Amino acid sequence: MTAQPPVIDVRNLTKVYAGEGDAEVHALAGVNLQVQQGEYVALMGASGSGKSTLMHIIGCLDYPTGGEYFLGGEDTRKLSEDGLARIRNERIGFVFQAFNLLARTSALKNVELPLAYRGTPMRERERLARRALERVGLGERLHHKPNELSGGQKQRVAIARALVQDPTVLLADEPTGNLDSKSTQDILNLFDDLHREGRTILLVTHEDEVGARADRIVWMKDGLILPHGAPQNGHHEHGQHGQGKHKELAT
């Protein structure tokens, strides 16, 4: 039987931005990363380490300068703009720090949005969106607008929107960055539940307690993945030694 390819397979990925004058900024300097089906991986590192750049490329929101990126075995370099848009809509669920909800639209309609882009019939859109909101504990808030919801509830709407299309992978970029401590724990508990259901999750964070919830922590510095875990600067000792379940390797 043929082995299932990794959900995310990044090979020697580079990203170079033009700087001032003739200067170049090497945001990624040859990254290799594999994430298997059902893994829960935290991508960590200081500001400027390259973790958000890598996340954007994995989410097909940006193009690499060099290297290869396979999503579920599919070579993204061979895809057209329409093909990349299709992948973003159908196979990747995004959760952002700022929620990115439509302010004047109900929770239900916000969650329906990716399905509308896919051309899903209205009745089916509503059924799937309602089910996704019930899954994140907001079955009683279907018709509330964002300004009628707490920060934690807004993020739950965003997670429901990410889940409604049954994506291959859930990408979360600092998902608890705008939340208080209780809401943070609620959202992390929800991610734990989704992971137990078999969801593949890649989460970007700079918070040790958030990263500690993942099965594996991948550390980045200067556009590269550190092969031996957390940087030895004393700042991230909790993330390196806090929980024995972590395998802090790039593979």
GROMACS .gro file of C-alpha atoms in nm, residues 16-26:
model
   11
   16VAL     CA    1   1.385   3.705  -0.045
   17TYR     CA    2   1.237   4.054  -0.025
   18ALA     CA    3   1.384   4.367  -0.176
   19GLY     CA    4   1.523   4.598   0.091
   20GLU     CA    5   1.649   4.954   0.078
   21GLY     CA    6   1.875   5.025  -0.216
   22ASP     CA    7   2.036   4.704  -0.335
   23ALA     CA    8   1.983   4.529  -0.003
   24GLU     CA    9   1.788   4.205   0.017
   25VAL     CA   10   1.604   4.060   0.313
   26HIS     CA   11   1.629   3.681   0.338
   0.00000   0.00000   0.00000
